[in-house]
Short mmCIF file of C-alpha atoms in Angstrom, two decimals:
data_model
loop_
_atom_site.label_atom_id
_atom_site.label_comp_id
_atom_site.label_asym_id
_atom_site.label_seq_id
_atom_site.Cartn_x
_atom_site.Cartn_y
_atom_site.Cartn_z
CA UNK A 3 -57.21 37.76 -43.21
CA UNK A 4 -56.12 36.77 -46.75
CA UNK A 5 -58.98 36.49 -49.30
CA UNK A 6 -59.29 33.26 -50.88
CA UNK A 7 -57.79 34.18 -54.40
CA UNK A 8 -54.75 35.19 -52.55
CA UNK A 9 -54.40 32.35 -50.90
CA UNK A 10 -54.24 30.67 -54.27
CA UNK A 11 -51.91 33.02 -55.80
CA UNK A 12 -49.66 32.29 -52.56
CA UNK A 13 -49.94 28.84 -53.52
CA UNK A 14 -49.75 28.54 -57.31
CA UNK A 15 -46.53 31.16 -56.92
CA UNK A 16 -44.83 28.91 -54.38
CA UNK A 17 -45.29 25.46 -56.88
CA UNK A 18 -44.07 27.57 -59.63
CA UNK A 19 -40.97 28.99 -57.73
CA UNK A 20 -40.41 25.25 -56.91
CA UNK A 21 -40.33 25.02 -61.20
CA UNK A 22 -37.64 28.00 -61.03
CA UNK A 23 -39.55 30.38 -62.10
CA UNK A 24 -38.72 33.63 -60.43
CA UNK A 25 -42.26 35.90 -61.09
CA UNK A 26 -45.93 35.59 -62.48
CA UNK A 27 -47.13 38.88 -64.58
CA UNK A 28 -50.64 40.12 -65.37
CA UNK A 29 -52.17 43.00 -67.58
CA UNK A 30 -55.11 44.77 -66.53
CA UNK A 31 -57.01 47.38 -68.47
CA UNK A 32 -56.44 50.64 -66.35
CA UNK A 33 -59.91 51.54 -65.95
CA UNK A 34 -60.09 48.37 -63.84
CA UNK A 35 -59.16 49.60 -60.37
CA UNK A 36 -60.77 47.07 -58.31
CA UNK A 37 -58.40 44.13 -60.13
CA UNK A 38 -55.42 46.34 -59.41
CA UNK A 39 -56.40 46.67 -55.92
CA UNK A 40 -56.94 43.78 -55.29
CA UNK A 41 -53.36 42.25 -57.47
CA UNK A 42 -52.22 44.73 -54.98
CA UNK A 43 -53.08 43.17 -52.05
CA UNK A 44 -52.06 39.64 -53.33
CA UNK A 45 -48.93 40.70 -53.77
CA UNK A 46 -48.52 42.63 -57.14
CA UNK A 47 -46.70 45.70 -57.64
CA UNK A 48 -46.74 47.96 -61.10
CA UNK A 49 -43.97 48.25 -63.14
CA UNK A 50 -45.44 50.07 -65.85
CA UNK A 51 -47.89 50.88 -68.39
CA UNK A 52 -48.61 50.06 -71.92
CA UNK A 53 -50.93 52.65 -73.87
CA UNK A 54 -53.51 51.56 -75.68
CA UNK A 55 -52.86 48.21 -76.33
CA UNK A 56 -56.08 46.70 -75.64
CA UNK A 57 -59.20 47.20 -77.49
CA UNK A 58 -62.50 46.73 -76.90
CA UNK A 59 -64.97 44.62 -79.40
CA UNK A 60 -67.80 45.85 -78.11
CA UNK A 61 -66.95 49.58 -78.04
CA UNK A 62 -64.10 49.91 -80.47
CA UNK A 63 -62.18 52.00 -77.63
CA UNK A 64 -58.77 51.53 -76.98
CA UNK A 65 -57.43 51.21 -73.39
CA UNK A 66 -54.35 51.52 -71.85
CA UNK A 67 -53.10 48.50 -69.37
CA UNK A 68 -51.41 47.99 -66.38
CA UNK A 69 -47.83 45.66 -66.20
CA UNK A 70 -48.11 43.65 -62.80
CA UNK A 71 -45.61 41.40 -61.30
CA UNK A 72 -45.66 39.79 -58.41
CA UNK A 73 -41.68 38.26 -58.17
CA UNK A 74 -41.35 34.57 -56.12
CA UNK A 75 -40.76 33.96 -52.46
CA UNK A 76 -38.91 30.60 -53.09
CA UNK A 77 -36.74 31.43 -55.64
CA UNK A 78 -33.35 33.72 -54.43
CA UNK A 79 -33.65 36.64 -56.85
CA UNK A 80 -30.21 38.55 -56.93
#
């Protein structure tokens, strides 16, 4: 069974596909496994990695993050 925020990245990529646009894209700080496990299972694959491009107010700390994409099902991608 699909969790709910799945469901809704099902939906919001179909209506945006319908727009003709072909992919949605999201960055997540590396050290944040359980948001790329779960992009993962809505869908999301990596495609790469910026380093340290993200930093951290509270710490001062610089993280590296993690290029998602997750290309449409409506759209016909070539």
């Amino acid at each position: 069974m699909k969790r709910n925020c799945c469901i809704s990245i099902e939906l919001f990529s179909v209506r945006l596909g319908r727009r003709r646009f072909s992919a949605l894209y999201s960055a997540i700080i590396k050290e944040n496994e359980a948001s790329i496990q779960l992009h993962k299972k809505c869908g999301f694959r990596k495609i790469g990695i910026r380093e340290k491009l993200a930093k951290m107010k509270s710490t001062g700390k610089w993280h590296d993050v993690v290029l998602m994409e997750r290309r449409s099902t409506v759209i016909d991608i070539e």
